[in-house]
Amino acid sequence: MSATSKKMGRTSVPELRARKGKDPIVCLTAYTAPMAQRLDEHCDLLLVGDSLGMVVYGMESTLAVTVDMMVNHGKAVMRGSKNACIVVDLPFGSYQESKEQAFRTASHILAETGCAAVKLEGGAELAETIEFLTMRGVPVMAHIGLMPQQVNTMGGFKSQGRDEETARKTLADAKAVAKAGAFSVVVEGTVEPVARQITEAIDIPTIGIGASVACDGQVLVTEDILGLFSDFTPKFVKRYANLGDAVSEAVGQYADEVRTRQFPTDEHCFGLAKKGKLRAV
């Protein structure tokens, strides 16, 4: 949905698919109802990412995130939003075993949350799974390039496409997931020339995260751009606010006022005594 147009109801998967090469798609992560409510009017797509394992639960990676976590946070984001298309990640271990396992997990998440689509990580090796899901009514957003669920096999969070081998593989992955029926693909941590080549080579929208302006849209972790997650800041993140500092300052002021009995004041209390008499409460 462009900045100059308004529509009623949620942005649909076909609408996003049709945005290829047109207005850039605005996407952010959301894990809670209050945050989803704030983001909804500005975003075409809200991603309930398994990054919540690190951002919300303080995990070292996304690998320990469960299906139940994704369902609960997916429900919360659905409750807090009205307009954005909602996509929920399939967590590690919930879809890699077989295409049948992937369908069971995806259909469960769709039914429980009411979201529009699921996202899974993987390229050519998961093309058969993507086709299996889409042929059975499960819209799929793919995820290639740097894949956090494969951080152990990738040897860490390393950008992709810097050498001929990873560049060729990332391009092949993009073509495979598009052919398999994915309606869009997240391209993460991929050098600009490769991201641009991918965007030009496939007919579905590319959503970049650390993959340059060449992509059809962009996604970032909301807490990163707001300065609420300070464990580390990826190179590709731009901070638009430092709310973490504001939170610390506000809580510090609250703590000082409690300790010095400046809070609460009369205006924050019920049943105050008048002229030496107690008011019933």
mmCIF file of C-alpha atoms in Angstrom:
data_model
loop_
_atom_site.group_PDB
_atom_site.id
_atom_site.type_symbol
_atom_site.label_atom_id
_atom_site.label_comp_id
_atom_site.label_asym_id
_atom_site.label_seq_id
_atom_site.Cartn_x
_atom_site.Cartn_y
_atom_site.Cartn_z
ATOM 1 C CA MET A 1 0.000 0.000 0.000
ATOM 2 C CA SER A 2 1.624 3.261 -1.076
ATOM 3 C CA ALA A 3 1.901 6.259 1.213
ATOM 4 C CA THR A 4 -0.716 8.098 -0.822
ATOM 5 C CA SER A 5 -3.363 5.368 -0.834
ATOM 6 C CA LYS A 6 -5.557 3.830 1.835
ATOM 7 C CA LYS A 7 -7.435 0.566 1.901
ATOM 8 C CA MET A 8 -9.720 -1.240 4.270
ATOM 9 C CA GLY A 9 -8.793 -4.639 5.606
ATOM 10 C CA ARG A 10 -5.525 -6.495 5.641
ATOM 11 C CA THR A 11 -3.013 -6.467 2.827
ATOM 12 C CA SER A 12 -3.220 -9.909 1.212
ATOM 13 C CA VAL A 13 -0.572 -12.305 -0.048
ATOM 14 C CA PRO A 14 -1.632 -11.765 -3.704
ATOM 15 C CA GLU A 15 -1.414 -8.001 -3.205
ATOM 16 C CA LEU A 16 2.126 -8.305 -1.899
ATOM 17 C CA ARG A 17 3.043 -10.682 -4.705
ATOM 18 C CA ALA A 18 1.777 -8.118 -7.222
ATOM 19 C CA ARG A 19 4.046 -5.423 -5.764
ATOM 20 C CA LYS A 20 7.072 -6.910 -7.528
ATOM 21 C CA GLY A 21 9.032 -4.068 -9.090
ATOM 22 C CA LYS A 22 6.553 -1.436 -7.882
ATOM 23 C CA ASP A 23 6.221 0.453 -4.594
ATOM 24 C CA PRO A 24 8.779 -0.878 -2.071
ATOM 25 C CA ILE A 25 7.284 -3.201 0.545
ATOM 26 C CA VAL A 26 7.648 -1.974 4.135
ATOM 27 C CA CYS A 27 8.153 -4.760 6.669
ATOM 28 C CA LEU A 28 9.152 -4.909 10.333
ATOM 29 C CA THR A 29 9.141 -7.592 12.994
ATOM 30 C CA ALA A 30 6.460 -7.653 15.691
ATOM 31 C CA TYR A 31 6.099 -9.945 18.687
ATOM 32 C CA THR A 32 3.456 -8.276 20.892
ATOM 33 C CA ALA A 33 0.025 -6.703 20.509
ATOM 34 C CA PRO A 34 1.035 -3.194 21.687
ATOM 35 C CA MET A 35 3.965 -3.026 19.271
ATOM 36 C CA ALA A 36 1.879 -4.421 16.405
ATOM 37 C CA GLN A 37 -0.710 -1.716 17.051
ATOM 38 C CA ARG A 38 1.965 0.973 16.703
ATOM 39 C CA LEU A 39 3.501 -0.509 13.557
ATOM 40 C CA ASP A 40 0.316 -1.500 11.752
ATOM 41 C CA GLU A 41 -0.517 1.778 10.016
ATOM 42 C CA HIS A 42 3.003 2.118 8.623
ATOM 43 C CA CYS A 43 3.801 -1.420 7.461
ATOM 44 C CA ASP A 44 2.578 -3.565 4.600
ATOM 45 C CA LEU A 45 3.806 -6.714 6.322
ATOM 46 C CA LEU A 46 4.536 -7.623 9.940
ATOM 47 C CA LEU A 47 6.820 -10.595 10.481
ATOM 48 C CA VAL A 48 6.503 -12.580 13.683
ATOM 49 C CA GLY A 49 10.093 -13.721 13.450
ATOM 50 C CA ASP A 50 11.824 -16.417 15.454
ATOM 51 C CA SER A 51 14.240 -13.594 16.288
ATOM 52 C CA LEU A 52 11.899 -13.219 19.269
ATOM 53 C CA GLY A 53 14.023 -15.914 20.903
ATOM 54 C CA MET A 54 16.891 -13.453 21.157
ATOM 55 C CA VAL A 55 14.981 -10.169 21.389
ATOM 56 C CA VAL A 56 12.227 -11.189 23.820
ATOM 57 C CA TYR A 57 13.599 -14.247 25.619
ATOM 58 C CA GLY A 58 17.309 -13.425 25.752
ATOM 59 C CA MET A 59 18.431 -16.576 23.955
ATOM 60 C CA GLU A 60 21.823 -16.721 22.242
ATOM 61 C CA SER A 61 20.281 -17.821 18.945
ATOM 62 C CA THR A 62 16.903 -18.681 17.429
ATOM 63 C CA LEU A 63 17.419 -22.434 17.659
ATOM 64 C CA ALA A 64 15.511 -23.030 20.904
ATOM 65 C CA VAL A 65 12.334 -21.232 19.802
ATOM 66 C CA THR A 66 9.266 -23.495 19.853
ATOM 67 C CA VAL A 67 6.088 -23.731 17.808
ATOM 68 C CA ASP A 68 4.058 -22.773 20.885
ATOM 69 C CA MET A 69 6.072 -19.561 21.226
ATOM 70 C CA MET A 70 5.416 -18.681 17.608
ATOM 71 C CA VAL A 71 1.696 -19.411 17.971
ATOM 72 C CA ASN A 72 1.324 -17.292 21.108
ATOM 73 C CA HIS A 73 3.185 -14.321 19.676
ATOM 74 C CA GLY A 74 1.411 -14.723 16.340
ATOM 75 C CA LYS A 75 -1.942 -14.474 18.108
ATOM 76 C CA ALA A 76 -0.794 -11.353 19.940
ATOM 77 C CA VAL A 77 0.319 -9.623 16.744
ATOM 78 C CA MET A 78 -2.924 -10.526 15.005
ATOM 79 C CA ARG A 79 -4.893 -8.993 17.883
ATOM 80 C CA GLY A 80 -2.843 -5.807 17.758
ATOM 81 C CA SER A 81 -3.067 -5.227 14.007
ATOM 82 C CA LYS A 82 -5.799 -4.618 11.453
ATOM 83 C CA ASN A 83 -4.148 -3.762 8.154
ATOM 84 C CA ALA A 84 -0.764 -5.421 7.717
ATOM 85 C CA CYS A 85 -0.270 -8.871 6.268
ATOM 86 C CA ILE A 86 0.987 -11.115 9.091
ATOM 87 C CA VAL A 87 3.618 -13.780 8.430
ATOM 88 C CA VAL A 88 4.841 -16.182 11.133
ATOM 89 C CA ASP A 89 8.183 -18.006 11.127
ATOM 90 C CA LEU A 90 8.388 -21.782 11.298
ATOM 91 C CA PRO A 91 10.941 -22.422 14.067
ATOM 92 C CA PHE A 92 13.997 -24.636 13.750
ATOM 93 C CA GLY A 93 13.223 -28.352 13.804
ATOM 94 C CA SER A 94 9.537 -27.934 12.984
ATOM 95 C CA TYR A 95 9.745 -28.395 9.208
ATOM 96 C CA GLN A 96 13.140 -29.743 8.103
ATOM 97 C CA GLU A 97 12.411 -33.423 8.762
ATOM 98 C CA SER A 98 9.916 -33.833 5.944
ATOM 99 C CA LYS A 99 7.428 -31.934 3.813
ATOM 100 C CA GLU A 100 4.641 -33.638 5.760
ATOM 101 C CA GLN A 101 6.051 -32.357 9.044
ATOM 102 C CA ALA A 102 6.283 -28.890 7.502
ATOM 103 C CA PHE A 103 2.629 -29.030 6.462
ATOM 104 C CA ARG A 104 1.494 -30.129 9.915
ATOM 105 C CA THR A 105 3.412 -27.292 11.562
ATOM 106 C CA ALA A 106 2.368 -24.662 9.034
ATOM 107 C CA SER A 107 -1.301 -25.614 9.041
ATOM 108 C CA HIS A 108 -1.305 -25.595 12.856
ATOM 109 C CA ILE A 109 0.187 -22.091 12.958
ATOM 110 C CA LEU A 110 -2.209 -20.781 10.300
ATOM 111 C CA ALA A 111 -5.232 -22.250 12.078
ATOM 112 C CA GLU A 112 -4.239 -21.125 15.574
ATOM 113 C CA THR A 113 -3.113 -17.592 14.761
ATOM 114 C CA GLY A 114 -5.146 -16.618 11.710
ATOM 115 C CA CYS A 115 -1.990 -15.300 10.023
ATOM 116 C CA ALA A 116 -1.751 -15.076 6.230
ATOM 117 C CA ALA A 117 1.438 -17.034 5.602
ATOM 118 C CA VAL A 118 4.469 -18.739 7.108
ATOM 119 C CA LYS A 119 8.174 -18.206 6.529
ATOM 120 C CA LEU A 120 10.847 -20.866 6.384
ATOM 121 C CA GLU A 121 14.595 -20.763 5.885
ATOM 122 C CA GLY A 122 16.231 -22.641 3.035
ATOM 123 C CA GLY A 123 16.797 -22.583 -0.679
ATOM 124 C CA ALA A 124 16.976 -25.342 -3.274
ATOM 125 C CA GLU A 125 17.059 -28.052 -0.619
ATOM 126 C CA LEU A 126 13.588 -26.985 0.574
ATOM 127 C CA ALA A 127 12.029 -26.301 -2.831
ATOM 128 C CA GLU A 128 10.088 -29.566 -2.694
ATOM 129 C CA THR A 129 8.721 -28.641 0.729
ATOM 130 C CA ILE A 130 7.694 -25.170 -0.451
ATOM 131 C CA GLU A 131 5.890 -26.656 -3.438
ATOM 132 C CA PHE A 132 4.172 -29.221 -1.186
ATOM 133 C CA LEU A 133 2.912 -26.462 1.105
ATOM 134 C CA THR A 134 1.775 -24.036 -1.569
ATOM 135 C CA MET A 135 -0.054 -26.759 -3.482
ATOM 136 C CA ARG A 136 -2.029 -27.410 -0.289
ATOM 137 C CA GLY A 137 -3.040 -23.835 0.391
ATOM 138 C CA VAL A 138 -0.190 -22.657 2.614
ATOM 139 C CA PRO A 139 1.336 -19.375 1.390
ATOM 140 C CA VAL A 140 5.105 -19.425 1.922
ATOM 141 C CA MET A 141 7.666 -16.672 2.281
ATOM 142 C CA ALA A 142 11.139 -18.116 1.726
ATOM 143 C CA HIS A 143 14.390 -16.976 3.365
ATOM 144 C CA ILE A 144 17.814 -17.303 1.722
ATOM 145 C CA GLY A 145 21.318 -15.887 2.045
ATOM 146 C CA LEU A 146 22.374 -15.622 5.669
ATOM 147 C CA MET A 147 20.043 -18.001 7.505
ATOM 148 C CA PRO A 148 20.112 -17.684 11.324
ATOM 149 C CA GLN A 149 18.715 -21.199 11.835
ATOM 150 C CA GLN A 150 21.793 -22.527 10.025
ATOM 151 C CA VAL A 151 24.256 -20.420 11.996
ATOM 152 C CA ASN A 152 26.161 -23.502 13.172
ATOM 153 C CA THR A 153 26.707 -24.950 9.701
ATOM 154 C CA MET A 154 27.469 -21.499 8.269
ATOM 155 C CA GLY A 155 30.125 -20.883 10.901
ATOM 156 C CA GLY A 156 28.438 -17.826 12.359
ATOM 157 C CA PHE A 157 26.559 -14.792 11.101
ATOM 158 C CA LYS A 158 28.542 -14.249 7.900
ATOM 159 C CA SER A 159 27.451 -12.229 4.885
ATOM 160 C CA GLN A 160 26.838 -14.211 1.722
ATOM 161 C CA GLY A 161 27.861 -13.708 -1.902
ATOM 162 C CA ARG A 162 31.362 -12.415 -1.310
ATOM 163 C CA ASP A 163 32.859 -15.336 -3.243
ATOM 164 C CA GLU A 164 31.779 -17.027 -6.433
ATOM 165 C CA GLU A 165 30.560 -20.182 -4.687
ATOM 166 C CA THR A 166 28.156 -18.496 -2.234
ATOM 167 C CA ALA A 167 27.041 -15.993 -4.872
ATOM 168 C CA ARG A 168 26.140 -18.788 -7.262
ATOM 169 C CA LYS A 169 24.390 -20.779 -4.508
ATOM 170 C CA THR A 170 22.335 -17.811 -3.279
ATOM 171 C CA LEU A 171 21.146 -17.023 -6.800
ATOM 172 C CA ALA A 172 20.273 -20.675 -7.400
ATOM 173 C CA ASP A 173 18.369 -20.764 -4.094
ATOM 174 C CA ALA A 174 16.352 -17.700 -5.092
ATOM 175 C CA LYS A 175 15.376 -19.200 -8.421
ATOM 176 C CA ALA A 176 14.461 -22.516 -6.772
ATOM 177 C CA VAL A 177 12.126 -21.058 -4.138
ATOM 178 C CA ALA A 178 10.444 -18.793 -6.691
ATOM 179 C CA LYS A 179 9.846 -21.702 -9.029
ATOM 180 C CA ALA A 180 8.513 -23.784 -6.116
ATOM 181 C CA GLY A 181 5.764 -21.252 -5.453
ATOM 182 C CA ALA A 182 6.979 -18.941 -2.679
ATOM 183 C CA PHE A 183 5.153 -15.594 -2.919
ATOM 184 C CA SER A 184 8.204 -13.639 -1.743
ATOM 185 C CA VAL A 185 11.687 -14.241 -0.402
ATOM 186 C CA VAL A 186 13.726 -12.636 2.364
ATOM 187 C CA VAL A 187 17.311 -12.094 1.226
ATOM 188 C CA GLU A 188 19.505 -11.630 4.295
ATOM 189 C CA GLY A 189 23.110 -10.565 4.683
ATOM 190 C CA THR A 190 23.873 -10.703 0.962
ATOM 191 C CA VAL A 191 26.207 -8.373 -0.916
ATOM 192 C CA GLU A 192 24.592 -5.748 -3.119
ATOM 193 C CA PRO A 193 25.544 -7.087 -6.579
ATOM 194 C CA VAL A 194 24.125 -10.524 -5.776
ATOM 195 C CA ALA A 195 20.958 -9.106 -4.169
ATOM 196 C CA ARG A 196 20.417 -6.949 -7.246
ATOM 197 C CA GLN A 197 20.974 -9.915 -9.577
ATOM 198 C CA ILE A 198 18.496 -12.016 -7.589
ATOM 199 C CA THR A 199 15.855 -9.268 -7.637
ATOM 200 C CA GLU A 200 16.170 -8.944 -11.398
ATOM 201 C CA ALA A 201 16.223 -12.699 -12.000
ATOM 202 C CA ILE A 202 13.047 -13.801 -10.189
ATOM 203 C CA ASP A 203 9.405 -12.765 -10.532
ATOM 204 C CA ILE A 204 8.525 -12.596 -6.824
ATOM 205 C CA PRO A 205 9.324 -9.729 -4.434
ATOM 206 C CA THR A 206 12.650 -9.796 -2.618
ATOM 207 C CA ILE A 207 12.614 -8.450 0.938
ATOM 208 C CA GLY A 208 16.077 -7.328 1.912
ATOM 209 C CA ILE A 209 17.708 -7.325 5.328
ATOM 210 C CA GLY A 210 21.288 -6.318 4.883
ATOM 211 C CA ALA A 211 20.902 -6.848 1.134
ATOM 212 C CA SER A 212 20.783 -3.257 -0.187
ATOM 213 C CA VAL A 213 18.173 -0.980 -1.701
ATOM 214 C CA ALA A 214 18.108 -3.162 -4.819
ATOM 215 C CA CYS A 215 15.452 -5.384 -3.217
ATOM 216 C CA ASP A 216 11.695 -4.948 -3.670
ATOM 217 C CA GLY A 217 11.223 -4.243 0.036
ATOM 218 C CA GLN A 218 13.020 -4.071 3.355
ATOM 219 C CA VAL A 219 12.658 -5.701 6.775
ATOM 220 C CA LEU A 220 14.434 -5.030 10.060
ATOM 221 C CA VAL A 221 13.976 -6.059 13.670
ATOM 222 C CA THR A 222 11.880 -3.297 15.213
ATOM 223 C CA GLU A 223 13.773 -3.322 18.502
ATOM 224 C CA ASP A 224 16.997 -2.729 16.569
ATOM 225 C CA ILE A 225 15.774 0.421 14.816
ATOM 226 C CA LEU A 226 14.286 1.756 18.063
ATOM 227 C CA GLY A 227 17.388 1.130 20.163
ATOM 228 C CA LEU A 228 15.621 -1.334 22.451
ATOM 229 C CA PHE A 229 17.917 -4.307 21.750
ATOM 230 C CA SER A 230 21.525 -3.557 22.624
ATOM 231 C CA ASP A 231 23.228 -6.965 22.715
ATOM 232 C CA PHE A 232 24.699 -6.153 19.305
ATOM 233 C CA THR A 233 23.855 -3.945 16.339
ATOM 234 C CA PRO A 234 24.301 -5.472 12.859
ATOM 235 C CA LYS A 235 26.043 -3.339 10.240
ATOM 236 C CA PHE A 236 22.857 -3.144 8.166
ATOM 237 C CA VAL A 237 20.726 -1.636 10.943
ATOM 238 C CA LYS A 238 19.949 2.077 11.058
ATOM 239 C CA ARG A 239 18.836 3.347 14.443
ATOM 240 C CA TYR A 240 15.924 5.746 14.143
ATOM 241 C CA ALA A 241 15.590 6.246 17.929
ATOM 242 C CA ASN A 242 17.344 5.355 21.166
ATOM 243 C CA LEU A 243 14.363 4.357 23.258
ATOM 244 C CA GLY A 244 16.504 2.088 25.389
ATOM 245 C CA ASP A 245 18.208 5.146 26.894
ATOM 246 C CA ALA A 246 14.825 6.817 27.400
ATOM 247 C CA VAL A 247 13.536 3.715 29.217
ATOM 248 C CA SER A 248 16.582 3.613 31.481
ATOM 249 C CA GLU A 249 16.228 7.311 32.285
ATOM 250 C CA ALA A 250 12.504 7.026 33.035
ATOM 251 C CA VAL A 251 12.930 3.967 35.264
ATOM 252 C CA GLY A 252 15.842 5.629 37.049
ATOM 253 C CA GLN A 253 13.693 8.669 37.806
ATOM 254 C CA TYR A 254 10.875 6.416 39.058
ATOM 255 C CA ALA A 255 13.251 4.508 41.326
ATOM 256 C CA ASP A 256 14.659 7.731 42.790
ATOM 257 C CA GLU A 257 11.173 9.099 43.506
ATOM 258 C CA VAL A 258 10.058 5.883 45.205
ATOM 259 C CA ARG A 259 13.162 5.790 47.390
ATOM 260 C CA THR A 260 12.771 9.458 48.378
ATOM 261 C CA ARG A 261 8.990 9.117 48.831
ATOM 262 C CA GLN A 262 8.260 11.662 46.108
ATOM 263 C CA PHE A 263 6.008 9.093 44.424
ATOM 264 C CA PRO A 264 3.122 8.547 44.794
ATOM 265 C CA THR A 265 1.752 12.013 45.491
ATOM 266 C CA ASP A 266 -1.805 12.842 46.540
ATOM 267 C CA GLU A 267 -2.959 12.961 42.912
ATOM 268 C CA HIS A 268 -2.048 9.291 42.504
ATOM 269 C CA CYS A 269 -3.887 8.071 45.633
ATOM 270 C CA PHE A 270 -7.435 6.953 46.474
ATOM 271 C CA GLY A 271 -9.379 7.593 49.692
ATOM 272 C CA LEU A 272 -7.318 10.527 50.991
ATOM 273 C CA ALA A 273 -8.093 11.770 54.511
ATOM 274 C CA LYS A 274 -9.899 15.134 54.674
ATOM 275 C CA LYS A 275 -9.723 17.442 57.722
ATOM 276 C CA GLY A 276 -8.428 14.694 59.917
ATOM 277 C CA LYS A 277 -11.112 12.208 58.926
ATOM 278 C CA LEU A 278 -10.612 9.024 56.966
ATOM 279 C CA ARG A 279 -12.555 8.476 53.744
ATOM 280 C CA ALA A 280 -14.031 5.034 53.241
ATOM 281 C CA VAL A 281 -12.560 3.110 50.341
#
